[in-house]
Every structure is written in C-alpha cells, then in structure tokens.
Amino acid sequence: MSKALVIYSSRTSETKKIAELIAEGLRFSLVEVTIKDVTEIKRETELDGFDIYAFGSSTYHGEMMNRMKTFLFLAERAELRGKTAGSFGSFGWSGEAAERIFDTMKNIYGMKMVSGPLMLKGGSVDGGIKVAHAYGKELAAGIE
C-alpha cells in the first residue's frame, strides 16, 4: 500500500479541514495517510518513507504562514526528488501560499507535481469537499 504525508499550517482551521479532505480522497484510493500540523515536524528524517506528499498553508496578508516557511527550509534537506506531490491552501482574498509552496516543491525539491496547487476559500465552500477529495485522488493516481 502506498503511503502519503499531508502537512498543513492553518490559522483558522480551514487549511486543516482541506488537509483532512485531501486525506480522505487519498484513502478512497487505498493510500495510507498520515496528517500532521507543520509544528509536529522537527527533523527532515520525519519525511522519509512516504510515496506522496501534500503541503499546505493558509494565505495571510499575501504570505504563507511563517511556520510553513520554516518547515520548507527543513524539507529542503530531505530526499524528496521525484516524489509525487501537491500543495494546497485556504485564502480570503488571494492564494499565494499554495502557489509558492507548489513552486518550491517543483523547482527546489524536484518533486513530481500534480496539475497545480489546490486553492480553496474553505473545505465546505463552493463544492470544496468534492474538489479536495478529487485532489487527493489525483495525488494517488500520480504514483507510478
């Protein structure tokens, strides 16, 4: 069974809800999922042993959460090249965080990214549940 790691940084719990919905989509595809708040990851070795990665952060004042920025520097030391990945995030007015995480994963880490970042105002707004489930399924389908 494939294994996925979903890591999120949330300000108002919306990004956490999106992470949980992506995880459900992965589970629908028979992927074993671990979900963690970004503050739970202390060493890059904690990223070992997964086939799929999804990192997400809220966008606040046009930026990702500072704790996600710190995590991304830590993740740069992990062996993530070629792994299937995606990014996600919630936002109020803009969605820069998910886009910047996506670009970092693709261009710095060399990960195999799915179609694009998932940006939602919330997990239950405008069909967000179905969209997030579909993103999880897309991540699962990205494994060779």
Coordinates of N, CA and C in Angstrom, one line a residue:
M1 N 0.8 -1.2 0.0 CA 0.0 0.0 0.0 C 0.9 1.2 0.0
S2 N 0.5 2.2 -0.8 CA 1.2 3.5 -0.9 C 1.0 4.3 0.4
K3 N 1.9 5.2 0.7 CA 1.8 6.0 1.9 C 1.9 7.5 1.5
A4 N 1.1 8.3 2.1 CA 1.1 9.7 1.9 C 1.3 10.5 3.2
L5 N 2.0 11.6 3.1 CA 2.1 12.5 4.2 C 1.5 13.9 3.8
V6 N 0.5 14.3 4.6 CA -0.1 15.6 4.4 C 0.2 16.5 5.6
I7 N 0.9 17.6 5.3 CA 1.3 18.6 6.3 C 0.7 19.9 6.0
Y8 N 0.2 20.5 7.1 CA -0.5 21.8 6.9 C -0.1 22.8 8.0
S9 N -0.3 24.0 7.7 CA -0.2 25.1 8.6 C -1.5 26.0 8.5
S10 N -2.3 26.0 9.6 CA -3.6 26.7 9.5 C -3.7 27.8 10.5
R11 N -4.4 28.8 10.1 CA -4.6 29.9 11.0 C -6.0 29.8 11.7
T12 N -7.0 29.5 10.9 CA -8.4 29.4 11.4 C -9.0 28.1 11.3
S13 N -8.2 27.0 11.0 CA -8.6 25.6 10.8 C -9.2 25.3 9.5
E14 N -9.3 26.3 8.5 CA -9.8 26.0 7.2 C -8.8 25.1 6.4
T15 N -7.5 25.5 6.5 CA -6.5 24.7 5.8 C -6.4 23.3 6.4
K16 N -6.6 23.2 7.7 CA -6.6 21.9 8.3 C -7.8 21.0 7.8
K17 N -8.9 21.6 7.6 CA -10.1 20.9 7.0 C -9.8 20.5 5.6
I18 N -9.1 21.3 4.8 CA -8.8 21.0 3.5 C -7.8 19.8 3.5
A19 N -6.8 19.8 4.4 CA -5.9 18.7 4.5 C -6.6 17.4 4.8
E20 N -7.6 17.4 5.7 CA -8.4 16.2 6.1 C -9.2 15.7 4.9
L21 N -9.7 16.6 4.1 CA -10.5 16.2 2.9 C -9.6 15.6 1.8
I22 N -8.4 16.2 1.6 CA -7.4 15.6 0.7 C -7.0 14.2 1.2
A23 N -6.8 14.1 2.5 CA -6.5 12.8 3.0 C -7.6 11.7 2.8
E24 N -8.9 12.2 2.9 CA -10.0 11.3 2.6 C -9.9 10.8 1.1
G25 N -9.7 11.8 0.2 CA -9.5 11.4 -1.2 C -8.4 10.4 -1.4
L26 N -7.3 10.6 -0.7 CA -6.2 9.6 -0.8 C -6.7 8.2 -0.3
R27 N -7.4 8.2 0.8 CA -7.9 7.0 1.4 C -8.9 6.3 0.5
F28 N -9.7 7.1 -0.2 CA -10.6 6.5 -1.2 C -9.8 5.7 -2.3
S29 N -8.6 6.1 -2.5 CA -7.7 5.4 -3.5 C -6.8 4.4 -2.8
L30 N -7.2 4.0 -1.6 CA -6.4 3.0 -0.9 C -5.0 3.4 -0.5
V31 N -4.8 4.6 -0.2 CA -3.5 5.1 0.2 C -3.5 5.3 1.7
E32 N -2.5 4.8 2.4 CA -2.4 5.1 3.9 C -1.9 6.5 4.1
V33 N -2.6 7.2 4.9 CA -2.3 8.7 5.1 C -1.9 9.0 6.5
T34 N -0.9 9.9 6.6 CA -0.5 10.5 7.9 C -0.7 12.0 7.7
I35 N -1.5 12.6 8.6 CA -1.7 14.1 8.6 C -1.0 14.7 9.8
K36 N -0.2 15.8 9.6 CA 0.5 16.4 10.7 C 0.4 17.9 10.5
D37 N 0.2 18.6 11.7 CA 0.4 20.0 11.7 C 1.9 20.3 11.5
V38 N 2.2 21.3 10.8 CA 3.6 21.6 10.4 C 4.5 21.7 11.7
T39 N 3.9 22.1 12.8 CA 4.7 22.3 14.1 C 5.1 20.9 14.7
E40 N 4.5 19.8 14.2 CA 4.9 18.5 14.7 C 6.2 17.9 14.1
I41 N 6.6 18.5 12.9 CA 7.8 18.0 12.2 C 9.0 18.8 12.7
K42 N 10.0 18.0 13.3 CA 11.2 18.6 13.9 C 12.4 18.3 13.1
R43 N 12.4 17.2 12.4 CA 13.6 16.8 11.6 C 13.3 16.3 10.2
E44 N 14.1 16.5 9.3 CA 13.9 16.2 7.9 C 13.7 14.6 7.8
T45 N 14.3 13.9 8.6 CA 14.1 12.4 8.6 C 12.7 12.0 8.8
E46 N 11.9 12.8 9.4 CA 10.5 12.5 9.7 C 9.7 12.5 8.3
L47 N 10.3 13.0 7.3 CA 9.6 13.0 6.0 C 10.0 11.7 5.2
D48 N 10.8 10.9 5.7 CA 11.2 9.6 5.0 C 10.1 8.6 5.0
G49 N 10.1 7.8 3.9 CA 9.2 6.6 3.9 C 7.8 6.8 3.3
F50 N 7.6 8.0 2.6 CA 6.3 8.2 2.0 C 6.4 8.3 0.5
D51 N 5.4 8.0 -0.2 CA 5.3 8.0 -1.7 C 4.7 9.3 -2.2
I52 N 3.9 9.9 -1.4 CA 3.1 11.1 -1.8 C 3.2 12.1 -0.7
Y53 N 3.4 13.4 -1.1 CA 3.4 14.5 -0.2 C 2.5 15.6 -0.6
A54 N 1.8 16.2 0.4 CA 1.0 17.3 0.1 C 1.2 18.3 1.3
F55 N 1.7 19.5 0.9 CA 2.0 20.6 1.9 C 1.0 21.7 1.7
G56 N 0.5 22.3 2.8 CA -0.4 23.4 2.6 C -0.4 24.4 3.7
S57 N -0.7 25.6 3.3 CA -0.7 26.7 4.3 C -1.8 27.7 3.9
S58 N -2.3 28.3 5.0 CA -3.2 29.5 4.8 C -2.4 30.6 4.1
T59 N -3.1 31.5 3.4 CA -2.5 32.7 2.9 C -3.0 33.8 3.8
Y60 N -2.1 34.5 4.4 CA -2.5 35.6 5.4 C -1.7 36.8 5.0
H61 N -2.3 37.9 4.6 CA -1.7 39.1 4.2 C -0.7 38.8 3.0
G62 N -1.2 38.0 2.1 CA -0.4 37.7 0.9 C 0.8 36.7 1.1
E63 N 0.9 36.2 2.3 CA 2.0 35.3 2.6 C 1.6 34.0 3.2
M64 N 2.4 32.9 3.0 CA 2.2 31.7 3.8 C 2.5 31.9 5.2
M65 N 2.0 31.1 6.1 CA 2.3 31.1 7.5 C 3.8 31.0 7.7
N66 N 4.4 31.7 8.7 CA 5.8 31.7 8.9 C 6.3 30.3 9.3
R67 N 5.5 29.5 10.0 CA 5.9 28.2 10.4 C 6.0 27.3 9.2
M68 N 5.2 27.5 8.1 CA 5.4 26.7 6.9 C 6.6 27.1 6.2
K69 N 7.0 28.4 6.2 CA 8.3 28.8 5.6 C 9.4 28.1 6.3
T70 N 9.4 28.1 7.6 CA 10.5 27.4 8.4 C 10.5 25.9 8.0
F71 N 9.3 25.3 7.9 CA 9.3 23.9 7.5 C 9.9 23.6 6.1
L72 N 9.6 24.5 5.2 CA 10.1 24.3 3.8 C 11.6 24.4 3.8
F73 N 12.3 25.1 4.6 CA 13.7 25.1 4.7 C 14.2 23.8 5.2
L74 N 13.5 23.2 6.2 CA 13.8 21.9 6.8 C 13.6 20.8 5.7
A75 N 12.5 20.9 5.0 CA 12.2 19.9 4.0 C 13.2 19.9 2.8
E76 N 13.9 21.0 2.6 CA 14.9 21.1 1.6 C 16.0 20.1 1.8
R77 N 16.2 19.7 3.0 CA 17.3 18.7 3.3 C 16.8 17.3 3.2
A78 N 15.6 17.1 3.0 CA 15.0 15.7 2.9 C 15.2 15.2 1.4
E79 N 15.1 13.9 1.3 CA 15.2 13.3 0.0 C 13.9 13.2 -0.7
L80 N 13.4 14.3 -1.4 CA 12.1 14.4 -1.9 C 12.1 14.3 -3.5
R81 N 13.2 14.4 -4.1 CA 13.3 14.5 -5.6 C 12.6 13.3 -6.2
G82 N 11.7 13.7 -7.2 CA 11.0 12.6 -7.9 C 9.7 12.1 -7.3
K83 N 9.5 12.5 -6.0 CA 8.3 12.0 -5.3 C 7.0 12.8 -5.8
T84 N 5.9 12.1 -5.8 CA 4.6 12.7 -6.2 C 4.2 13.7 -5.2
A85 N 3.7 14.8 -5.6 CA 3.4 15.9 -4.6 C 2.4 16.9 -5.1
G86 N 1.8 17.6 -4.2 CA 0.9 18.7 -4.5 C 0.9 19.7 -3.3
S87 N 0.3 20.8 -3.5 CA 0.2 21.8 -2.5 C -1.2 22.3 -2.4
F88 N -1.6 22.9 -1.3 CA -2.9 23.4 -1.1 C -3.0 24.5 -0.1
G89 N -4.1 25.2 0.0 CA -4.2 26.2 1.0 C -5.6 26.9 0.9
S90 N -5.9 27.5 2.0 CA -7.1 28.3 2.1 C -6.7 29.8 2.0
F91 N -7.7 30.6 1.6 CA -7.4 32.0 1.5 C -8.6 32.8 1.6
G92 N -8.5 34.1 1.9 CA -9.6 35.0 1.9 C -9.7 35.8 0.6
W93 N -8.6 36.5 0.3 CA -8.5 37.4 -0.9 C -7.6 36.9 -2.0
S94 N -6.6 36.1 -1.6 CA -5.6 35.7 -2.6 C -5.1 34.3 -2.2
G95 N -4.4 33.6 -3.1 CA -3.9 32.3 -2.7 C -2.5 32.1 -2.9
E96 N -1.7 33.1 -2.6 CA -0.2 33.0 -2.9 C 0.5 31.8 -2.2
A97 N 0.1 31.5 -1.0 CA 0.8 30.5 -0.2 C 0.8 29.1 -1.0
A98 N -0.3 28.7 -1.5 CA -0.3 27.4 -2.2 C 0.5 27.4 -3.4
E99 N 0.5 28.5 -4.1 CA 1.3 28.7 -5.3 C 2.8 28.7 -5.0
R100 N 3.2 29.4 -4.0 CA 4.6 29.4 -3.6 C 5.1 28.1 -3.1
I101 N 4.3 27.4 -2.3 CA 4.7 26.0 -1.9 C 4.8 25.1 -3.1
F102 N 3.9 25.2 -4.0 CA 3.9 24.4 -5.2 C 5.2 24.6 -6.0
D103 N 5.6 25.9 -6.2 CA 6.8 26.3 -6.9 C 8.0 25.8 -6.2
T104 N 8.1 25.8 -4.9 CA 9.2 25.3 -4.1 C 9.3 23.8 -4.2
M105 N 8.2 23.1 -4.1 CA 8.3 21.7 -4.2 C 8.8 21.2 -5.6
K106 N 8.3 21.9 -6.6 CA 8.6 21.6 -8.0 C 10.1 22.0 -8.4
N107 N 10.4 23.3 -8.1 CA 11.7 23.8 -8.6 C 12.9 23.6 -7.7
I108 N 12.6 23.6 -6.4 CA 13.7 23.5 -5.4 C 13.9 22.0 -5.1
Y109 N 12.8 21.3 -4.8 CA 12.9 19.9 -4.3 C 13.0 19.0 -5.5
G110 N 12.5 19.4 -6.7 CA 12.5 18.5 -7.9 C 11.4 17.4 -7.8
M111 N 10.3 17.7 -7.1 CA 9.2 16.7 -7.0 C 8.4 16.7 -8.2
K112 N 7.7 15.6 -8.4 CA 6.7 15.3 -9.5 C 5.4 15.9 -9.1
M113 N 5.0 17.0 -9.5 CA 3.8 17.7 -9.1 C 2.6 17.3 -9.9
V114 N 1.4 17.3 -9.2 CA 0.2 17.1 -9.9 C -0.2 18.4 -10.6
S115 N -1.3 18.5 -11.2 CA -1.7 19.5 -12.1 C -1.4 21.0 -11.6
G116 N -1.6 21.3 -10.4 CA -1.4 22.6 -9.9 C -1.8 22.7 -8.4
P117 N -1.6 23.8 -7.8 CA -2.0 23.9 -6.4 C -3.5 23.9 -6.2
L118 N -4.0 23.4 -5.1 CA -5.4 23.5 -4.8 C -5.6 24.7 -3.9
M119 N -6.4 25.6 -4.3 CA -6.7 26.8 -3.5 C -8.2 26.9 -3.3
L120 N -8.6 26.9 -2.0 CA -10.0 27.0 -1.7 C -10.2 28.0 -0.6
K121 N -11.3 28.7 -0.6 CA -11.7 29.6 0.5 C -12.0 28.8 1.8
G122 N -12.4 27.6 1.6 CA -12.7 26.7 2.7 C -13.1 25.3 2.2
G123 N -13.0 24.4 3.1 CA -13.3 23.0 2.7 C -14.8 22.7 2.3
S124 N -15.7 23.6 2.8 CA -17.1 23.3 2.5 C -17.7 24.4 1.7
V125 N -16.9 25.3 1.2 CA -17.4 26.4 0.4 C -17.4 26.1 -1.1
D126 N -18.4 26.3 -1.9 CA -18.4 26.2 -3.3 C -18.0 24.8 -3.8
G127 N -18.5 23.7 -3.2 CA -18.1 22.4 -3.6 C -16.7 22.0 -3.2
G128 N -16.1 22.6 -2.2 CA -14.8 22.4 -1.7 C -14.5 20.9 -1.3
I129 N -15.5 20.3 -0.8 CA -15.4 18.9 -0.3 C -15.0 18.0 -1.5
K130 N -15.8 18.1 -2.6 CA -15.6 17.3 -3.8 C -14.3 17.6 -4.5
V131 N -13.9 18.9 -4.5 CA -12.7 19.4 -5.1 C -11.5 18.8 -4.4
A132 N -11.5 18.9 -3.0 CA -10.4 18.4 -2.2 C -10.3 16.9 -2.3
H133 N -11.4 16.2 -2.3 CA -11.4 14.7 -2.5 C -10.8 14.4 -3.8
A134 N -11.1 15.1 -4.9 CA -10.6 14.9 -6.2 C -9.1 15.1 -6.2
Y135 N -8.6 16.1 -5.5 CA -7.2 16.4 -5.5 C -6.5 15.2 -4.8
G136 N -7.0 14.7 -3.7 CA -6.4 13.5 -3.1 C -6.3 12.3 -4.1
K137 N -7.4 12.1 -4.8 CA -7.4 11.0 -5.8 C -6.4 11.3 -6.9
E138 N -6.3 12.5 -7.3 CA -5.3 12.9 -8.3 C -3.8 12.6 -7.8
L139 N -3.6 12.9 -6.6 CA -2.3 12.6 -6.0 C -2.0 11.1 -6.0
A140 N -3.0 10.3 -5.6 CA -2.9 8.9 -5.6 C -2.6 8.3 -7.0
A141 N -3.3 8.9 -8.0 CA -3.1 8.5 -9.4 C -1.7 8.8 -9.9
G142 N -1.0 9.8 -9.2 CA 0.3 10.2 -9.7 C 1.4 9.3 -9.4
I143 N 1.2 8.2 -8.6 CA 2.2 7.2 -8.3 C 2.4 6.3 -9.4
E144 N 3.6 6.0 -9.8 CA 3.8 5.1 -10.9 C 4.1 3.7 -10.3

